[in-house]
Amino acid sequence: MTIAIEGSEEPEENPVSRIIKVTPDIAGTFLSRNSVNRRLDVGRVRALAEAILRGEWKLTHQGIAFDKDGVLIDGQHRLHAIIEANTPVEMFVFNGLSNDIFPVLDTGRSRSAADTLLSTGAKYRTLLSATIRHVLLFKMIPNDPWSGARAYVSNDRILAAYNEDKDRYGEAVSIGRELSKHLFASQTAVAVGYFVTTEVAPAAELDEWISGLKSGASLDPGDARLALREVPKETPRRSSSKRRMGMRDQVAIYIKAWNAWVEPEKAGELRLRRLGKREKMPLPVEVKFER
């Protein structure tokens, strides 16, 4: 569609757009016309492919673009994702764009997950989006690094997860902000730890757990809550090392303390420290009856 602007002259040849169902074969054909695109981000391709397979693909203005010479100048990640997912999707295909626009493609600020949550009216969106992302990583790749290409989580998936369980995520963020004042861990790590333990514990038990962590009052020396409160004192800090404890380690320590509190008879000598090289992420122990 061409929109005429008063007082301006239309160019001799306008770009043309149309909606096409791009199959894996068509995607391969389009990619054969690729000569100037950026280096492929495998993680982004995988994330887009997984979104397609989950049925989360949506038709937007972002599609595939060719210049006047028929060279692909935008959309290579979407095309590779279609091939990897082996699933056709509808998208806009633009033809006849100016040959000199490639340097200005995708130079705007990317929409963050916190931006995506803006429409929900939720508070503390940056913390909320980080919490949701790491809860999803805990469920998807608990024993792999939570950084790099494999750890990419799409904004759509974060928004969908929030809409499915918004009350518990909101509560986790609130607890994370408050409880992190008393612990070594970040607000995000505490929120994630709280969220995943709420799935296996009745509210009354969680209240006892949280109140003990907040006050530390009248806790026995062997109480796991006291041990968790004292992690900073027991964690050696090398003045020459500026490496921060990673999110997986922080969440793991929180869960280890939880498990030792739920099943003190199995805790043995509790050691709250970073995950070992081959150590797996602990899973929260379920509270099956009133303690």
CSV table of C-alpha atoms in Angstrom, one decimal:
chain,number,residue,atom,x,y,z
A,1,MET,CA,0.0,0.0,0.0
A,2,THR,CA,1.3,3.4,-0.9
A,3,ILE,CA,0.5,6.4,1.2
A,4,ALA,CA,0.7,9.7,-0.6
A,5,ILE,CA,2.1,12.6,1.5
A,6,GLU,CA,1.0,16.1,0.4
A,7,GLY,CA,3.7,18.2,-1.0
A,8,SER,CA,6.1,15.3,-1.7
A,9,GLU,CA,7.0,13.6,-4.9
A,10,GLU,CA,6.6,9.8,-5.1
A,11,PRO,CA,9.7,8.0,-6.1
A,12,GLU,CA,9.7,6.3,-9.5
A,13,GLU,CA,9.7,2.9,-7.9
A,14,ASN,CA,8.2,2.2,-4.5
A,15,PRO,CA,9.0,-0.9,-2.4
A,16,VAL,CA,6.3,-3.5,-2.5
A,17,SER,CA,5.2,-5.7,0.4
A,18,ARG,CA,2.9,-8.7,0.6
A,19,ILE,CA,2.1,-11.4,3.1
A,20,ILE,CA,3.5,-14.8,2.2
A,21,LYS,CA,3.4,-18.2,3.9
A,22,VAL,CA,7.1,-18.9,3.9
A,23,THR,CA,7.8,-22.7,3.9
A,24,PRO,CA,11.2,-24.2,4.7
A,25,ASP,CA,11.9,-24.6,1.0
A,26,ILE,CA,11.0,-21.0,0.3
A,27,ALA,CA,13.2,-19.9,3.2
A,28,GLY,CA,16.1,-21.8,1.7
A,29,THR,CA,15.5,-20.0,-1.6
A,30,PHE,CA,15.4,-16.7,0.1
A,31,LEU,CA,18.6,-17.4,2.0
A,32,SER,CA,20.4,-18.2,-1.3
A,33,ARG,CA,20.0,-14.5,-2.1
A,34,ASN,CA,21.8,-13.5,1.1
A,35,SER,CA,25.1,-11.7,0.7
A,36,VAL,CA,25.4,-8.8,3.1
A,37,ASN,CA,23.6,-9.9,6.4
A,38,ARG,CA,25.3,-10.1,9.8
A,39,ARG,CA,26.9,-13.2,11.3
A,40,LEU,CA,24.3,-15.7,12.3
A,41,ASP,CA,23.3,-15.8,16.0
A,42,VAL,CA,22.6,-19.5,16.5
A,43,GLY,CA,20.9,-18.9,19.9
A,44,ARG,CA,18.5,-16.4,18.4
A,45,VAL,CA,17.7,-18.9,15.6
A,46,ARG,CA,17.0,-21.6,18.1
A,47,ALA,CA,14.8,-19.4,20.2
A,48,LEU,CA,12.7,-18.3,17.2
A,49,ALA,CA,12.4,-21.9,16.0
A,50,GLU,CA,11.2,-23.0,19.5
A,51,ALA,CA,8.7,-20.2,19.5
A,52,ILE,CA,7.4,-21.3,16.1
A,53,LEU,CA,7.0,-24.9,17.3
A,54,ARG,CA,5.1,-23.7,20.4
A,55,GLY,CA,2.7,-21.8,18.2
A,56,GLU,CA,3.8,-18.4,19.5
A,57,TRP,CA,4.8,-16.9,16.1
A,58,LYS,CA,2.8,-13.8,15.3
A,59,LEU,CA,2.5,-11.8,12.1
A,60,THR,CA,4.1,-8.4,12.6
A,61,HIS,CA,5.7,-5.7,10.4
A,62,GLN,CA,9.0,-7.4,11.0
A,63,GLY,CA,9.6,-9.8,8.1
A,64,ILE,CA,11.9,-10.4,5.2
A,65,ALA,CA,13.4,-7.6,3.0
A,66,PHE,CA,15.2,-7.6,-0.3
A,67,ASP,CA,16.8,-4.6,-2.0
A,68,LYS,CA,16.3,-3.4,-5.6
A,69,ASP,CA,18.8,-6.0,-6.8
A,70,GLY,CA,17.0,-8.8,-5.1
A,71,VAL,CA,19.6,-9.3,-2.3
A,72,LEU,CA,18.3,-10.3,1.1
A,73,ILE,CA,19.1,-7.5,3.5
A,74,ASP,CA,16.9,-8.4,6.5
A,75,GLY,CA,15.3,-11.5,8.0
A,76,GLN,CA,18.0,-14.2,7.9
A,77,HIS,CA,17.4,-15.3,11.5
A,78,ARG,CA,13.7,-15.7,10.8
A,79,LEU,CA,14.4,-17.7,7.7
A,80,HIS,CA,16.9,-20.0,9.4
A,81,ALA,CA,14.3,-20.5,12.2
A,82,ILE,CA,11.7,-21.6,9.8
A,83,ILE,CA,14.1,-24.2,8.4
A,84,GLU,CA,15.1,-25.4,11.8
A,85,ALA,CA,11.5,-25.7,13.0
A,86,ASN,CA,10.5,-27.2,9.6
A,87,THR,CA,7.3,-25.3,9.9
A,88,PRO,CA,5.8,-22.6,7.5
A,89,VAL,CA,4.8,-19.3,8.9
A,90,GLU,CA,3.2,-16.2,7.5
A,91,MET,CA,5.3,-13.0,7.3
A,92,PHE,CA,5.6,-9.8,5.3
A,93,VAL,CA,8.1,-9.9,2.4
A,94,PHE,CA,9.3,-6.5,1.2
A,95,ASN,CA,10.9,-6.1,-2.2
A,96,GLY,CA,12.6,-3.2,-3.9
A,97,LEU,CA,14.1,-1.4,-0.9
A,98,SER,CA,16.9,1.0,-1.4
A,99,ASN,CA,20.3,-0.5,-1.7
A,100,ASP,CA,21.8,1.8,0.9
A,101,ILE,CA,19.5,1.1,3.9
A,102,PHE,CA,21.3,-1.9,5.3
A,103,PRO,CA,23.4,0.1,7.8
A,104,VAL,CA,20.3,1.5,9.5
A,105,LEU,CA,18.4,-1.8,9.9
A,106,ASP,CA,17.7,-2.9,13.5
A,107,THR,CA,19.8,-0.1,15.0
A,108,GLY,CA,17.1,1.0,17.4
A,109,ARG,CA,17.0,-0.2,21.1
A,110,SER,CA,15.7,-3.7,21.3
A,111,ARG,CA,12.4,-4.1,23.3
A,112,SER,CA,13.3,-5.6,26.7
A,113,ALA,CA,11.3,-8.1,28.6
A,114,ALA,CA,10.5,-5.4,31.1
A,115,ASP,CA,9.1,-3.3,28.2
A,116,THR,CA,7.0,-6.2,27.2
A,117,LEU,CA,5.4,-6.4,30.7
A,118,LEU,CA,4.6,-2.7,30.6
A,119,SER,CA,1.0,-3.4,29.4
A,120,THR,CA,0.3,-5.6,32.4
A,121,GLY,CA,0.6,-2.8,34.9
A,122,ALA,CA,2.9,-4.9,37.1
A,123,LYS,CA,5.3,-3.2,39.4
A,124,TYR,CA,9.1,-3.6,39.5
A,125,ARG,CA,9.1,-4.9,35.9
A,126,THR,CA,12.8,-5.3,35.6
A,127,LEU,CA,13.0,-7.5,38.6
A,128,LEU,CA,9.8,-9.3,37.5
A,129,SER,CA,11.1,-10.1,34.0
A,130,ALA,CA,14.4,-11.3,35.4
A,131,THR,CA,12.6,-13.5,37.9
A,132,ILE,CA,10.4,-15.1,35.3
A,133,ARG,CA,13.3,-15.6,32.9
A,134,HIS,CA,15.4,-17.5,35.6
A,135,VAL,CA,12.4,-19.5,36.7
A,136,LEU,CA,12.0,-20.7,33.1
A,137,LEU,CA,15.7,-21.4,32.9
A,138,PHE,CA,15.5,-23.4,36.1
A,139,LYS,CA,12.8,-25.5,34.6
A,140,MET,CA,14.3,-25.8,31.1
A,141,ILE,CA,18.1,-26.1,31.6
A,142,PRO,CA,18.8,-26.4,35.4
A,143,ASN,CA,22.2,-28.0,34.8
A,144,ASP,CA,23.5,-25.9,32.0
A,145,PRO,CA,24.9,-22.3,32.2
A,146,TRP,CA,22.2,-19.6,32.5
A,147,SER,CA,24.0,-17.4,30.0
A,148,GLY,CA,24.9,-17.5,26.4
A,149,ALA,CA,22.9,-18.7,23.4
A,150,ARG,CA,21.1,-21.6,25.1
A,151,ALA,CA,19.8,-19.4,27.8
A,152,TYR,CA,17.9,-17.0,25.6
A,153,VAL,CA,14.2,-16.7,26.5
A,154,SER,CA,11.9,-14.7,24.3
A,155,ASN,CA,9.9,-11.8,25.5
A,156,ASP,CA,6.7,-13.5,24.4
A,157,ARG,CA,7.5,-16.5,26.5
A,158,ILE,CA,8.2,-14.3,29.6
A,159,LEU,CA,4.8,-12.5,29.1
A,160,ALA,CA,3.0,-15.8,28.6
A,161,ALA,CA,4.5,-17.2,31.8
A,162,TYR,CA,3.5,-14.1,33.8
A,163,ASN,CA,-0.1,-14.3,32.5
A,164,GLU,CA,-0.3,-18.0,33.5
A,165,ASP,CA,0.9,-17.3,37.1
A,166,LYS,CA,0.9,-13.6,37.8
A,167,ASP,CA,-0.1,-13.7,41.4
A,168,ARG,CA,2.8,-16.0,42.4
A,169,TYR,CA,5.3,-14.1,40.4
A,170,GLY,CA,4.1,-10.9,42.0
A,171,GLU,CA,4.5,-12.4,45.4
A,172,ALA,CA,7.9,-13.8,44.6
A,173,VAL,CA,9.1,-10.3,43.5
A,174,SER,CA,7.8,-8.8,46.7
A,175,ILE,CA,9.6,-11.5,48.8
A,176,GLY,CA,12.7,-11.1,46.8
A,177,ARG,CA,12.9,-7.4,47.4
A,178,GLU,CA,12.3,-7.8,51.2
A,179,LEU,CA,14.2,-11.0,52.0
A,180,SER,CA,17.4,-10.1,50.0
A,181,LYS,CA,18.1,-7.5,52.6
A,182,HIS,CA,18.9,-10.3,55.1
A,183,LEU,CA,20.7,-12.7,52.8
A,184,PHE,CA,23.7,-12.9,50.5
A,185,ALA,CA,21.6,-13.4,47.4
A,186,SER,CA,20.3,-10.9,44.9
A,187,GLN,CA,16.6,-9.9,44.8
A,188,THR,CA,16.2,-12.0,41.6
A,189,ALA,CA,17.8,-15.1,43.1
A,190,VAL,CA,15.7,-14.9,46.2
A,191,ALA,CA,12.5,-14.4,44.1
A,192,VAL,CA,13.4,-17.4,42.0
A,193,GLY,CA,14.2,-19.6,45.0
A,194,TYR,CA,10.9,-18.5,46.6
A,195,PHE,CA,8.9,-19.2,43.5
A,196,VAL,CA,10.2,-22.7,42.9
A,197,THR,CA,9.7,-23.6,46.6
A,198,THR,CA,6.2,-22.3,46.7
A,199,GLU,CA,5.3,-25.1,44.2
A,200,VAL,CA,6.1,-27.8,46.8
A,201,ALA,CA,5.1,-26.2,50.1
A,202,PRO,CA,1.9,-25.1,51.9
A,203,ALA,CA,1.6,-21.4,52.7
A,204,ALA,CA,1.9,-22.0,56.5
A,205,GLU,CA,5.3,-23.7,56.0
A,206,LEU,CA,6.5,-20.9,53.8
A,207,ASP,CA,5.5,-18.3,56.4
A,208,GLU,CA,7.6,-20.1,59.0
A,209,TRP,CA,10.6,-20.3,56.6
A,210,ILE,CA,10.3,-16.6,55.6
A,211,SER,CA,9.8,-15.3,59.1
A,212,GLY,CA,12.9,-17.2,60.3
A,213,LEU,CA,15.0,-15.8,57.5
A,214,LYS,CA,13.9,-12.3,58.1
A,215,SER,CA,14.5,-12.1,61.9
A,216,GLY,CA,16.9,-14.9,62.6
A,217,ALA,CA,15.5,-14.8,66.2
A,218,SER,CA,15.5,-17.9,68.4
A,219,LEU,CA,17.0,-20.1,65.6
A,220,ASP,CA,18.9,-23.1,66.8
A,221,PRO,CA,22.6,-23.3,65.7
A,222,GLY,CA,21.9,-26.1,63.3
A,223,ASP,CA,18.9,-24.4,61.7
A,224,ALA,CA,19.3,-24.2,57.9
A,225,ARG,CA,17.7,-20.7,58.0
A,226,LEU,CA,20.5,-19.5,60.2
A,227,ALA,CA,23.0,-21.1,57.9
A,228,LEU,CA,21.6,-19.3,55.0
A,229,ARG,CA,21.6,-16.0,56.8
A,230,GLU,CA,25.3,-16.5,57.5
A,231,VAL,CA,26.4,-17.4,54.0
A,232,PRO,CA,28.3,-14.0,53.6
A,233,LYS,CA,30.3,-14.8,56.7
A,234,GLU,CA,31.2,-18.2,55.5
A,235,THR,CA,31.9,-17.4,51.9
A,236,PRO,CA,35.6,-16.3,51.5
A,237,ARG,CA,36.1,-13.1,49.5
A,238,ARG,CA,39.3,-12.6,47.7
A,239,SER,CA,40.2,-9.0,47.3
A,240,SER,CA,41.9,-9.7,44.0
A,241,SER,CA,38.8,-11.5,42.6
A,242,LYS,CA,35.8,-9.4,41.4
A,243,ARG,CA,33.8,-12.4,40.1
A,244,ARG,CA,30.3,-12.3,41.4
A,245,MET,CA,28.5,-15.5,42.4
A,246,GLY,CA,26.3,-16.5,39.5
A,247,MET,CA,22.6,-16.7,39.5
A,248,ARG,CA,22.5,-20.5,39.3
A,249,ASP,CA,24.8,-20.7,42.4
A,250,GLN,CA,22.7,-18.3,44.3
A,251,VAL,CA,19.5,-20.2,43.5
A,252,ALA,CA,21.1,-23.5,44.3
A,253,ILE,CA,22.3,-22.3,47.7
A,254,TYR,CA,18.8,-21.1,48.5
A,255,ILE,CA,17.3,-24.4,47.6
A,256,LYS,CA,20.0,-26.4,49.5
A,257,ALA,CA,19.1,-24.5,52.6
A,258,TRP,CA,15.4,-25.1,52.0
A,259,ASN,CA,15.9,-28.8,51.6
A,260,ALA,CA,18.0,-29.0,54.7
A,261,TRP,CA,15.2,-27.2,56.6
A,262,VAL,CA,12.5,-29.5,55.3
A,263,GLU,CA,14.5,-32.7,55.9
A,264,PRO,CA,17.1,-31.9,58.6
A,265,GLU,CA,17.7,-35.6,59.2
A,266,LYS,CA,19.1,-35.9,55.7
A,267,ALA,CA,21.0,-32.7,55.6
A,268,GLY,CA,24.2,-34.0,57.3
A,269,GLU,CA,26.8,-31.3,57.4
A,270,LEU,CA,25.2,-28.5,55.4
A,271,ARG,CA,27.6,-26.7,53.0
A,272,LEU,CA,26.1,-23.7,51.3
A,273,ARG,CA,28.6,-22.9,48.6
A,274,ARG,CA,28.8,-22.7,44.8
A,275,LEU,CA,27.8,-25.6,42.6
A,276,GLY,CA,30.7,-28.0,41.9
A,277,LYS,CA,31.9,-28.6,38.4
A,278,ARG,CA,29.7,-31.7,37.9
A,279,GLU,CA,27.1,-31.0,40.6
A,280,LYS,CA,23.5,-30.8,39.5
A,281,MET,CA,21.0,-28.1,40.5
A,282,PRO,CA,19.1,-29.3,43.6
A,283,LEU,CA,15.4,-29.7,43.3
A,284,PRO,CA,13.2,-28.3,46.1
A,285,VAL,CA,12.0,-31.0,48.6
A,286,GLU,CA,8.3,-31.2,49.0
A,287,VAL,CA,6.7,-30.5,52.3
A,288,LYS,CA,4.2,-33.4,52.5
A,289,PHE,CA,2.8,-32.8,56.0
A,290,GLU,CA,2.9,-30.2,58.8
A,291,ARG,CA,6.3,-30.2,60.4
